[in-house]
XYZ file of C-alpha atoms in Angstrom:
297
model
C -14.710 15.314 -14.413
C -12.840 18.220 -12.827
C -14.888 18.663 -9.656
C -12.355 17.796 -6.926
C -8.934 19.336 -6.393
C -7.118 15.984 -6.737
C -8.522 15.514 -10.235
C -7.284 18.977 -11.215
C -3.825 18.230 -9.833
C -3.638 15.051 -11.880
C -4.501 17.019 -15.030
C -1.815 19.618 -14.280
C 1.014 17.153 -13.718
C 0.067 15.026 -16.752
C 0.411 18.074 -18.994
C 3.601 19.182 -17.250
C 5.244 15.763 -17.518
C 4.460 15.475 -21.209
C 6.351 18.755 -21.739
C 9.258 17.538 -19.573
C 9.495 14.245 -21.458
C 9.567 15.828 -24.913
C 12.228 18.365 -23.909
C 14.453 15.724 -22.293
C 14.228 13.364 -25.268
C 15.316 16.146 -27.606
C 18.024 17.337 -25.213
C 19.260 13.797 -24.583
C 19.653 12.950 -28.263
C 21.322 16.272 -29.059
C 23.718 16.177 -26.085
C 24.359 12.405 -26.126
C 23.648 12.115 -22.391
C 22.479 8.699 -21.186
C 21.281 10.050 -17.844
C 19.197 12.683 -19.641
C 17.733 10.085 -22.003
C 17.117 7.698 -19.098
C 15.373 10.509 -17.251
C 13.245 11.113 -20.351
C 12.299 7.424 -20.527
C 11.540 7.545 -16.816
C 9.319 10.577 -17.356
C 7.601 8.880 -20.284
C 6.726 5.949 -18.057
C 5.551 8.436 -15.452
C 3.093 9.936 -17.895
C 1.604 6.477 -18.364
C 1.709 5.813 -14.619
C 0.031 9.135 -13.812
C -2.669 8.422 -16.384
C -3.233 5.013 -14.753
C -3.471 6.665 -11.335
C -5.774 9.349 -12.695
C -8.159 6.848 -14.284
C -8.119 4.729 -11.105
C -8.902 7.850 -9.059
C -11.932 8.560 -11.239
C -13.102 4.936 -11.075
C -12.743 4.891 -7.282
C -15.327 7.670 -7.017
C -18.042 5.412 -8.398
C -20.629 4.075 -5.972
C -21.127 0.422 -5.102
C -23.589 -1.552 -7.189
C -24.848 -5.098 -7.687
C -21.677 -6.070 -9.536
C -19.200 -4.304 -7.241
C -20.892 -4.508 -3.848
C -17.765 -3.212 -2.081
C -17.477 -0.303 -4.477
C -14.460 0.710 -6.562
C -11.963 2.010 -4.014
C -9.508 -0.798 -4.675
C -9.042 0.490 -8.213
C -6.539 2.915 -6.697
C -4.717 0.124 -4.864
C -4.500 -1.859 -8.102
C -3.122 1.228 -9.863
C -0.524 1.693 -7.110
C 0.556 -1.951 -7.486
C 0.814 -1.554 -11.274
C 2.848 1.623 -10.926
C 5.142 -0.086 -8.428
C 5.867 -2.880 -10.911
C 6.521 -0.317 -13.649
C 8.982 1.526 -11.398
C 10.814 -1.709 -10.574
C 11.200 -2.583 -14.264
C 12.364 0.933 -15.132
C 14.979 0.973 -12.376
C 16.384 -2.395 -13.549
C 16.563 -1.243 -17.179
C 18.276 2.024 -16.215
C 20.782 0.158 -14.051
C 21.704 -2.219 -16.892
C 22.019 0.617 -19.413
C 24.272 2.561 -17.047
C 26.590 -0.434 -16.570
C 26.823 -0.896 -20.342
C 27.738 2.773 -20.778
C 30.964 2.219 -18.788
C 32.181 -0.053 -21.576
C 30.728 2.025 -24.390
C 31.286 5.682 -23.444
C 30.057 8.380 -25.816
C 30.667 12.089 -26.280
C 28.384 14.235 -24.135
C 27.523 17.918 -24.564
C 27.457 19.147 -20.990
C 25.997 22.581 -21.810
C 22.826 21.316 -23.507
C 22.516 18.584 -20.896
C 22.706 21.155 -18.076
C 20.067 23.510 -19.503
C 17.548 20.739 -20.193
C 18.252 19.103 -16.813
C 17.540 22.347 -14.935
C 14.236 22.788 -16.791
C 13.315 19.190 -15.965
C 14.285 19.642 -12.322
C 12.081 22.713 -11.873
C 9.114 21.020 -13.528
C 9.581 17.839 -11.475
C 9.764 19.805 -8.229
C 6.519 21.569 -9.092
C 4.836 18.212 -9.865
C 6.130 16.734 -6.624
C 4.839 19.647 -4.527
C 1.436 19.446 -6.225
C 0.969 15.750 -5.357
C 2.536 15.918 -1.882
C -0.585 17.540 -0.417
C -2.676 14.369 -0.815
C -0.167 11.508 -0.580
C -0.553 10.645 3.132
C -4.030 9.120 3.001
C -4.049 7.537 -0.445
C -1.721 4.790 -1.688
C -2.476 5.575 -5.326
C -1.548 9.245 -4.921
C 1.512 8.166 -2.937
C 2.635 6.026 -5.876
C 2.338 9.074 -8.133
C 4.270 11.161 -5.610
C 7.067 8.555 -5.554
C 7.221 8.801 -9.337
C 7.544 12.564 -9.015
C 10.115 12.303 -6.214
C 12.239 9.852 -8.185
C 12.009 12.188 -11.185
C 13.165 15.140 -9.098
C 16.112 13.165 -7.692
C 16.948 11.920 -11.160
C 16.944 15.515 -12.401
C 19.204 16.539 -9.499
C 21.599 13.734 -10.454
C 21.540 14.830 -14.094
C 22.218 18.465 -13.128
C 25.199 17.459 -10.961
C 26.506 15.230 -13.739
C 26.025 17.964 -16.338
C 27.965 20.497 -14.239
C 30.860 18.078 -13.746
C 30.880 17.152 -17.433
C 30.675 20.772 -18.591
C 33.497 22.076 -16.388
C 35.726 19.016 -15.843
C 34.706 16.528 -18.582
C 33.949 13.819 -16.006
C 31.754 11.806 -18.385
C 31.864 8.724 -16.153
C 29.558 10.573 -13.724
C 26.706 10.243 -16.237
C 26.254 6.450 -15.753
C 27.185 6.685 -12.050
C 24.356 9.115 -11.371
C 21.992 6.903 -13.353
C 22.945 3.904 -11.190
C 22.377 5.821 -7.946
C 18.952 7.039 -9.038
C 17.914 3.586 -10.301
C 18.826 2.016 -6.943
C 16.798 4.609 -5.031
C 13.800 4.143 -7.326
C 14.071 0.366 -6.928
C 14.036 0.667 -3.128
C 10.964 2.914 -3.088
C 9.162 0.867 -5.737
C 9.624 -2.418 -3.864
C 8.201 -0.877 -0.679
C 5.219 0.595 -2.550
C 4.506 -2.638 -4.449
C 4.731 -4.696 -1.277
C 2.262 -2.421 0.532
C -0.205 -2.524 -2.360
C 0.182 -6.304 -2.685
C -0.577 -6.760 1.009
C -3.825 -4.846 0.586
C -4.788 -6.844 -2.513
C -3.925 -10.101 -0.716
C -6.027 -8.956 2.265
C -3.104 -9.297 4.660
C -3.354 -8.286 8.298
C -2.406 -4.562 8.394
C -0.312 -4.923 11.574
C -3.330 -5.378 13.850
C -2.400 -7.229 17.060
C -4.820 -10.183 17.159
C -4.091 -10.762 20.833
C -5.443 -7.292 21.555
C -8.492 -8.024 19.412
C -9.038 -11.216 21.386
C -8.629 -9.366 24.707
C -11.087 -6.604 23.755
C -13.803 -8.913 22.429
C -13.587 -11.395 25.299
C -13.582 -8.591 27.855
C -17.336 -8.487 27.287
C -18.816 -11.334 29.381
C -21.536 -11.986 26.797
C -18.859 -13.243 24.347
C -17.699 -16.769 25.221
C -15.289 -17.324 22.324
C -14.112 -15.709 19.096
C -12.859 -17.707 16.128
C -12.533 -17.683 12.324
C -11.030 -14.202 12.635
C -10.104 -12.336 9.460
C -8.582 -8.857 9.556
C -7.674 -7.009 6.382
C -7.355 -3.557 4.893
C -9.927 -3.084 2.178
C -8.585 0.334 1.213
C -6.668 3.232 2.730
C -9.795 4.232 4.658
C -11.181 0.879 5.806
C -9.772 -1.887 8.007
C -12.227 -4.772 8.236
C -12.778 -7.448 10.882
C -14.850 -10.535 10.190
C -15.259 -13.173 12.909
C -17.506 -15.803 14.459
C -18.444 -15.282 18.113
C -20.053 -17.664 20.575
C -22.722 -16.204 22.836
C -25.382 -17.462 25.224
C -28.491 -18.770 23.460
C -30.666 -16.416 25.507
C -29.027 -13.277 24.107
C -31.552 -11.402 21.938
C -30.828 -9.752 18.585
C -31.383 -6.319 20.104
C -28.982 -7.017 22.963
C -26.350 -8.308 20.544
C -26.696 -5.198 18.379
C -25.979 -2.982 21.392
C -23.081 -5.250 22.346
C -21.611 -5.012 18.851
C -21.687 -1.205 19.002
C -19.743 -1.247 22.264
C -17.168 -3.687 20.867
C -16.824 -1.529 17.725
C -15.989 1.503 19.823
C -13.183 -0.406 21.560
C -11.807 -1.941 18.355
C -11.708 1.503 16.753
C -8.702 2.289 18.972
C -6.812 -0.415 17.037
C -7.781 1.171 13.733
C -10.563 -1.286 12.896
C -13.541 0.682 11.597
C -15.801 -1.992 10.089
C -16.740 -5.245 11.859
C -18.990 -8.138 11.004
C -19.795 -10.885 13.531
C -21.465 -14.203 12.830
C -23.271 -15.272 15.997
C -23.071 -18.897 17.160
C -23.908 -20.755 20.370
C -22.280 -24.182 20.342
C -20.685 -24.482 16.914
C -16.958 -23.670 16.975
C -16.874 -22.860 20.696
C -13.560 -24.718 21.043
C -11.942 -23.210 17.939
C -8.958 -20.866 18.086
C -8.954 -17.387 16.549
C -7.249 -18.562 13.375
C -8.887 -21.696 12.026
C -7.077 -23.833 9.438
C -8.720 -24.884 6.181
C -8.958 -28.461 7.463
C -10.773 -27.373 10.620
C -13.023 -25.157 8.560
C -14.055 -28.120 6.395
C -14.806 -30.153 9.473
């Protein structure tokens, strides 16, 4: 359960965020600070989000089987999508609560708010640094990092608000800071959710199909390529599935060698898994992208 370093990091930040959440809830209720309470709610959701990411990370390590022939790597993409939706909902709720606070201001204890906010900021920065080391190559870990980053920024906003409230009684900064943080979280969450959704919808991951066409047809043995599908299965795999027309005299062994050469060229585009269906006459006049109607015909 605790074999790889990523698993250990998940365990550390789950424990740390539970401590942060409890302290901010207590501090928020005692001080009367909306931004501190909103940060606590945000952290509470993060605990759930981190747990989701953690479980997805463990599931993704499982090997492929008869039921899941592709394996379980997309569990992490699904977790990233779920976390993105959670972040979007949280940012909207925080924004609405902050607007309402302008019309219903309450007394805020800046001293308590400041102490708790500083503790939360330090803990959030530690969590963010811990997850930053693995966020580049894994969308699920990146979603957790965005949670941590938004928490750190939220804590910074709370600290600034607490200082201004403590020294100058500028209580209106409390909802203002909450609004700013909620807008940033919303922006990051939409981008994350969109990226995860594109993977789940098997969208083209910005692969230039004209270049694919040029590379494949540069081999004289290939007469035409059609029914092309390009998608990102996970962070590690970009797949290409297509039908290719070849001469009837081409042997299986010759085509296998040809496929290896084509794979080497397509790898420069980022495609690292290809599957060709060989045809002679069928579909030789089709375009790369074939409509459903043409496919039925």
